[in-house]
Coordinates of C-alpha atoms in Angstrom, one line a residue:
X1 CA 26.1 3.5 21.7
X2 CA 24.7 3.7 25.2
X3 CA 25.5 4.7 28.7
X4 CA 26.3 1.1 29.7
X5 CA 29.4 1.0 32.0
X6 CA 29.5 4.8 32.4
X7 CA 29.3 6.5 35.7
X8 CA 27.1 9.6 35.6
X9 CA 26.4 12.5 38.0
X10 CA 23.1 14.5 37.6
X11 CA 23.1 17.7 39.5
X12 CA 19.5 18.7 40.1
X13 CA 18.5 15.1 39.5
X14 CA 15.5 15.2 41.8
X15 CA 13.9 18.0 39.7
X16 CA 11.3 17.6 37.0
X17 CA 13.7 17.0 34.0
X18 CA 16.4 15.6 36.2
X19 CA 14.3 12.8 37.5
X20 CA 13.2 11.8 34.0
X21 CA 16.9 11.9 32.9
X22 CA 18.0 9.7 35.8
X23 CA 15.4 7.1 35.0
X24 CA 16.4 7.1 31.3
X25 CA 20.1 6.7 32.2
X26 CA 19.4 3.8 34.5
X27 CA 17.2 2.3 31.8
X28 CA 20.1 2.7 29.3
X29 CA 22.4 0.6 31.5
X30 CA 24.5 3.3 33.3
X31 CA 26.8 1.6 35.7
X32 CA 26.1 4.2 38.4
X33 CA 24.1 7.4 38.6
X34 CA 24.7 9.8 41.4
X35 CA 22.1 12.5 42.0
X36 CA 23.1 15.7 43.7
X37 CA 20.2 18.0 44.8
X38 CA 19.5 20.5 47.6
X39 CA 15.7 19.7 47.4
X40 CA 14.9 23.4 47.4
X41 CA 12.5 23.1 44.5
X42 CA 12.4 19.3 44.3
X43 CA 11.7 16.2 46.4
X44 CA 13.5 12.9 46.9
X45 CA 10.1 11.3 46.3
X46 CA 10.6 11.8 42.5
X47 CA 13.4 9.2 42.5
X48 CA 12.8 5.5 42.7
X49 CA 15.4 3.7 44.7
X50 CA 17.7 1.5 42.7
X51 CA 20.9 -0.4 43.3
X52 CA 22.8 1.7 40.8
X53 CA 21.5 5.0 42.1
X54 CA 23.2 7.1 44.7
X55 CA 21.6 10.3 46.1
X56 CA 23.4 13.1 47.8
X57 CA 21.8 16.1 49.4
X58 CA 24.1 19.0 48.6
X59 CA 23.9 22.5 47.2
X60 CA 26.3 22.9 44.3
X61 CA 26.9 26.5 45.4
X62 CA 29.4 24.8 47.7
X63 CA 32.4 22.8 46.4
X64 CA 31.7 19.1 45.8
X65 CA 34.0 16.1 46.1
X66 CA 33.2 12.6 45.1
X67 CA 35.1 9.3 45.5
X68 CA 35.7 7.1 42.5
X69 CA 35.7 7.6 38.7
X70 CA 33.2 9.8 36.9
X71 CA 32.5 9.9 33.1
X72 CA 29.7 12.4 32.5
X73 CA 28.2 15.2 34.5
X74 CA 24.8 16.7 33.7
X75 CA 24.1 20.1 35.3
X76 CA 20.4 20.7 35.7
X77 CA 20.8 22.3 39.2
X78 CA 18.9 25.6 39.0
X79 CA 15.3 26.7 39.6
X80 CA 13.7 27.0 36.2
X81 CA 10.3 28.6 36.7
X82 CA 9.9 32.4 37.4
X83 CA 8.0 31.7 40.7
X84 CA 11.0 29.6 42.0
X85 CA 14.0 31.5 40.6
X86 CA 12.6 35.0 41.6
X87 CA 11.8 33.8 45.1
X88 CA 15.6 33.9 45.9
X89 CA 17.3 35.6 43.0
X90 CA 20.7 35.8 44.6
X91 CA 20.7 32.0 45.3
X92 CA 19.5 31.5 41.7
X93 CA 22.4 33.4 40.2
X94 CA 24.9 31.7 42.5
X95 CA 23.5 28.3 41.6
X96 CA 24.0 29.1 37.9
X97 CA 27.5 30.6 38.2
X98 CA 29.1 29.3 41.4
X99 CA 27.4 25.9 40.9
X100 CA 28.7 25.6 37.3
X101 CA 32.2 26.6 38.5
X102 CA 32.2 23.9 41.2
X103 CA 30.9 21.2 38.8
X104 CA 33.6 22.2 36.2
X105 CA 36.2 21.9 38.9
X106 CA 34.9 18.4 39.7
X107 CA 34.7 17.4 36.1
X108 CA 38.3 18.6 35.4
X109 CA 39.6 16.6 38.4
X110 CA 37.8 13.4 37.1
X111 CA 38.5 13.9 33.4
X112 CA 34.7 13.9 32.9
X113 CA 32.5 15.4 30.2
X114 CA 30.1 18.1 31.3
X115 CA 26.7 18.7 29.7
X116 CA 25.1 22.0 30.8
X117 CA 21.3 22.4 30.8
X118 CA 21.1 26.1 29.7
X119 CA 17.9 27.7 28.5
X120 CA 16.2 29.5 25.7
X121 CA 16.0 32.4 28.2
X122 CA 19.5 33.4 27.1
X123 CA 17.8 34.8 24.0
X124 CA 15.7 37.1 26.1
X125 CA 12.8 38.8 24.2
X126 CA 14.1 37.9 20.8
X127 CA 14.2 40.3 17.9
X128 CA 14.5 37.4 15.4
X129 CA 12.7 34.1 15.1
X130 CA 13.3 31.3 15.0
X131 CA 16.2 31.6 17.4
X132 CA 19.5 29.9 16.2
X133 CA 22.4 29.2 18.5
X134 CA 24.3 32.1 16.7
X135 CA 21.7 34.7 17.9
X136 CA 23.2 36.8 20.7
X137 CA 19.8 37.6 22.3
X138 CA 18.0 40.6 23.6
X139 CA 18.1 40.4 27.3
X140 CA 17.4 42.8 30.2
X141 CA 20.3 42.3 32.6
X142 CA 18.7 44.6 35.3
X143 CA 15.2 43.2 35.4
X144 CA 13.6 40.6 37.7
X145 CA 14.3 37.7 35.3
X146 CA 18.0 38.6 35.1
X147 CA 19.0 36.4 38.0
X148 CA 18.1 33.4 35.8
X149 CA 18.7 34.7 32.2
X150 CA 22.1 36.4 33.0
X151 CA 23.1 33.6 35.4
X152 CA 22.7 31.1 32.6
X153 CA 24.5 33.4 30.1
X154 CA 27.4 33.8 32.6
X155 CA 27.6 30.0 33.1
X156 CA 27.9 29.5 29.4
X157 CA 30.8 32.0 29.3
X158 CA 32.5 30.1 32.1
X159 CA 32.0 26.7 30.4
X160 CA 33.6 28.0 27.2
X161 CA 36.5 29.5 29.0
X162 CA 37.2 26.1 30.7
X163 CA 37.0 24.6 27.3
X164 CA 39.4 27.0 25.7
X165 CA 41.8 27.3 28.6
X166 CA 41.8 23.7 30.0
X167 CA 40.7 21.8 26.9
X168 CA 37.7 20.4 28.8
X169 CA 34.9 18.5 27.0
X170 CA 31.8 20.7 27.7
X171 CA 28.5 20.8 25.8
X172 CA 25.7 23.2 26.2
X173 CA 22.0 22.4 25.6
X174 CA 19.6 25.4 25.4
X175 CA 16.2 24.0 26.5
X176 CA 12.9 25.4 25.3
X177 CA 9.8 25.1 27.5
X178 CA 9.9 21.5 28.5
X179 CA 6.7 20.0 30.0
X180 CA 5.3 16.6 30.9
X181 CA 4.3 14.3 33.8
X182 CA 6.0 15.2 37.1
X183 CA 5.8 18.9 36.8
X184 CA 5.2 20.5 40.2
X185 CA 1.6 21.6 40.9
X186 CA 2.9 25.0 42.0
X187 CA 5.5 25.2 39.2
X188 CA 4.3 28.6 38.0
X189 CA 4.8 27.9 34.3
X190 CA 1.9 28.1 31.8
X191 CA 1.3 24.4 31.2
X192 CA 1.1 23.4 34.8
X193 CA -0.9 26.6 35.7
X194 CA -3.5 26.0 33.0
X195 CA -3.9 22.3 33.7
X196 CA -4.4 22.8 37.4
X197 CA -6.8 25.7 36.9
X198 CA -8.8 23.8 34.3
X199 CA -9.1 20.7 36.4
X200 CA -10.3 22.8 39.3
X201 CA -12.9 24.5 37.1
X202 CA -11.2 27.9 37.4
X203 CA -10.6 30.6 34.9
X204 CA -7.2 30.4 33.2
X205 CA -4.8 33.2 34.0
X206 CA -3.6 34.8 30.8
X207 CA -0.9 37.5 30.8
X208 CA -1.6 40.2 28.3
X209 CA -3.6 39.3 25.2
X210 CA -2.4 35.7 25.1
X211 CA -0.9 36.1 21.6
X212 CA 2.7 35.7 22.8
X213 CA 4.1 32.4 21.5
X214 CA 6.0 29.5 23.0
X215 CA 7.4 26.2 21.7
X216 CA 6.6 23.3 24.0
X217 CA 8.8 20.2 24.1
X218 CA 7.7 17.0 25.8
X219 CA 10.1 15.8 28.5
X220 CA 11.0 12.5 26.8
X221 CA 12.2 14.4 23.7
X222 CA 14.2 16.8 25.9
X223 CA 15.8 13.9 27.8
X224 CA 16.6 12.0 24.6
X225 CA 18.4 15.1 23.3
X226 CA 20.4 15.6 26.5
X227 CA 21.5 11.9 26.4
X228 CA 22.6 12.1 22.8
X229 CA 24.5 15.3 23.5
X230 CA 26.2 13.7 26.4
X231 CA 27.2 10.5 24.6
X232 CA 28.3 11.4 21.1
X233 CA 32.0 12.0 20.4
X234 CA 33.4 15.0 18.8
X235 CA 31.0 17.6 20.2
X236 CA 33.2 19.4 22.7
X237 CA 32.4 23.1 22.8
X238 CA 29.1 22.7 21.0
X239 CA 25.9 24.7 21.8
X240 CA 22.7 23.1 20.7
X241 CA 19.0 24.1 20.9
X242 CA 16.7 21.4 22.2
X243 CA 13.1 22.3 21.6
X244 CA 10.0 21.7 19.5
X245 CA 9.8 24.1 16.6
X246 CA 6.0 23.9 16.7
X247 CA 5.3 27.5 17.8
X248 CA 1.8 28.2 19.3
X249 CA 0.2 31.1 21.0
X250 CA -0.8 30.9 24.7
X251 CA -4.4 31.1 23.7
X252 CA -4.0 28.2 21.4
X253 CA -2.5 26.2 24.2
X254 CA -5.4 27.1 26.5
X255 CA -8.0 26.0 23.9
X256 CA -6.2 22.7 23.3
X257 CA -6.1 22.0 27.0
X258 CA -9.8 22.8 27.4
X259 CA -10.6 20.5 24.5
X260 CA -8.5 17.6 26.0
X261 CA -9.9 18.1 29.5
X262 CA -13.5 18.6 28.3
X263 CA -14.3 21.8 30.0
X264 CA -15.2 25.3 28.6
X265 CA -12.3 27.8 28.9
X266 CA -12.7 31.2 30.4
X267 CA -9.9 33.6 31.1
X268 CA -8.6 36.1 33.7
X269 CA -6.3 38.6 32.0
X270 CA -3.4 40.0 34.0
X271 CA -0.6 42.5 33.0
X272 CA 2.4 40.9 31.2
X273 CA 5.3 40.4 33.7
X274 CA 8.4 42.6 33.1
X275 CA 10.7 41.3 30.3
X276 CA 8.4 38.4 29.4
X277 CA 9.4 37.3 25.9
X278 CA 6.8 37.8 23.1
X279 CA 8.1 34.9 20.9
X280 CA 9.9 31.7 21.6
X281 CA 10.8 29.2 18.8
X282 CA 14.0 27.2 18.3
X283 CA 15.9 26.6 15.2
X284 CA 16.9 23.0 15.6
X285 CA 19.0 22.6 12.4
X286 CA 22.1 22.0 14.5
X287 CA 20.5 19.4 16.7
X288 CA 19.3 17.5 13.6
X289 CA 22.8 17.7 12.1
X290 CA 24.9 16.8 15.1
X291 CA 22.6 14.6 17.1
X292 CA 20.1 13.3 14.5
X293 CA 17.5 14.7 16.9
X294 CA 14.1 16.2 16.5
X295 CA 11.0 16.5 18.7
X296 CA 8.7 13.5 18.2
X297 CA 5.8 13.9 20.6
X298 CA 3.0 16.0 19.3
X299 CA 1.6 18.7 21.6
X300 CA -1.9 17.0 21.9
X301 CA -0.2 13.7 22.8
X302 CA 2.1 15.2 25.4
X303 CA -0.6 17.4 26.9
X304 CA -2.9 14.4 27.3
X305 CA -0.2 12.5 29.2
X306 CA 0.5 15.5 31.4
X307 CA -3.2 16.1 32.1
X308 CA -3.6 12.4 33.2
X309 CA -0.6 12.8 35.6
X310 CA -2.0 16.0 37.2
X311 CA -5.5 14.5 37.4
X312 CA -4.2 11.4 39.3
X313 CA -2.2 13.6 41.8
X314 CA -5.1 16.0 42.3
X315 CA -7.6 13.3 42.6
X316 CA -5.7 11.9 45.6
X317 CA -6.5 15.1 47.4
X318 CA -10.0 15.6 46.0
X319 CA -9.0 18.8 44.1
X320 CA -10.1 18.0 40.5
X321 CA -13.2 19.3 38.8
X322 CA -16.1 17.0 39.5
X323 CA -17.4 15.2 36.4
X324 CA -14.5 16.0 34.1
X325 CA -13.5 12.9 32.1
X326 CA -10.0 11.7 31.8
X327 CA -8.5 12.4 28.3

């Protein structure tokens, strides 16, 4: 099974995960891939021109119409880092909810399947770990993260209502802390923050005591899971965690990055942001059963590739730490 002869739309396709997904779809033989992006937190430079690639600058908060047939829609169109989604929280919520509504309307008119990139943030600050898809979460719907967390939760509700009321083929992927080459330098998430700071010889910014945990999934694993979820038959209405169940503390991540970069690590401790989750670890039993999927890239391997990518980009501007050797 492959995407050969399928026409695919990727909303948010110029973003970090979206651009990787677009390249994978084209590599898998998709007949045509259309990218829709407003470039608010992404750049067209992330996309390599190709004869089977179409790019449309558009904000999915507004209704979208496309000519011709469409088989699968992937919705990744929403800022995903706290720095970006809190910069304009109203637009973030609208992107999640209005944008999903508009893509569902388009998918219904085309008879297309829709794969939603949701997030582990729907679990909030979880009271149970690992988090299975049946866990209803522990979220703060009034806090500064709510624009993203609750926007994604509302989008999931809307997707399932379209599934129940209109019989639409929708699938929901809850993504856990994806990282890898192509992350933005000012992304604001812990992997990119730490790498940039370490390469510049700066102290790493740690929120709280650094003992909170995350589960980091390399981007190729995330993309492979999304593509499987979009392709397999009989999965309409399914919700699936996509993440690496290897749970590590923030301090462990910092130490591993220091080792790979070859610099001593020092820390600047800051207060924990409001509603920041203390634990994050996926139960991927459902992904293994339905998709035959699991994370394959080890953290050290994925971090080495990500460091090399950041080093190359920073070197172009003379911003890396002098004398540090490439991993």
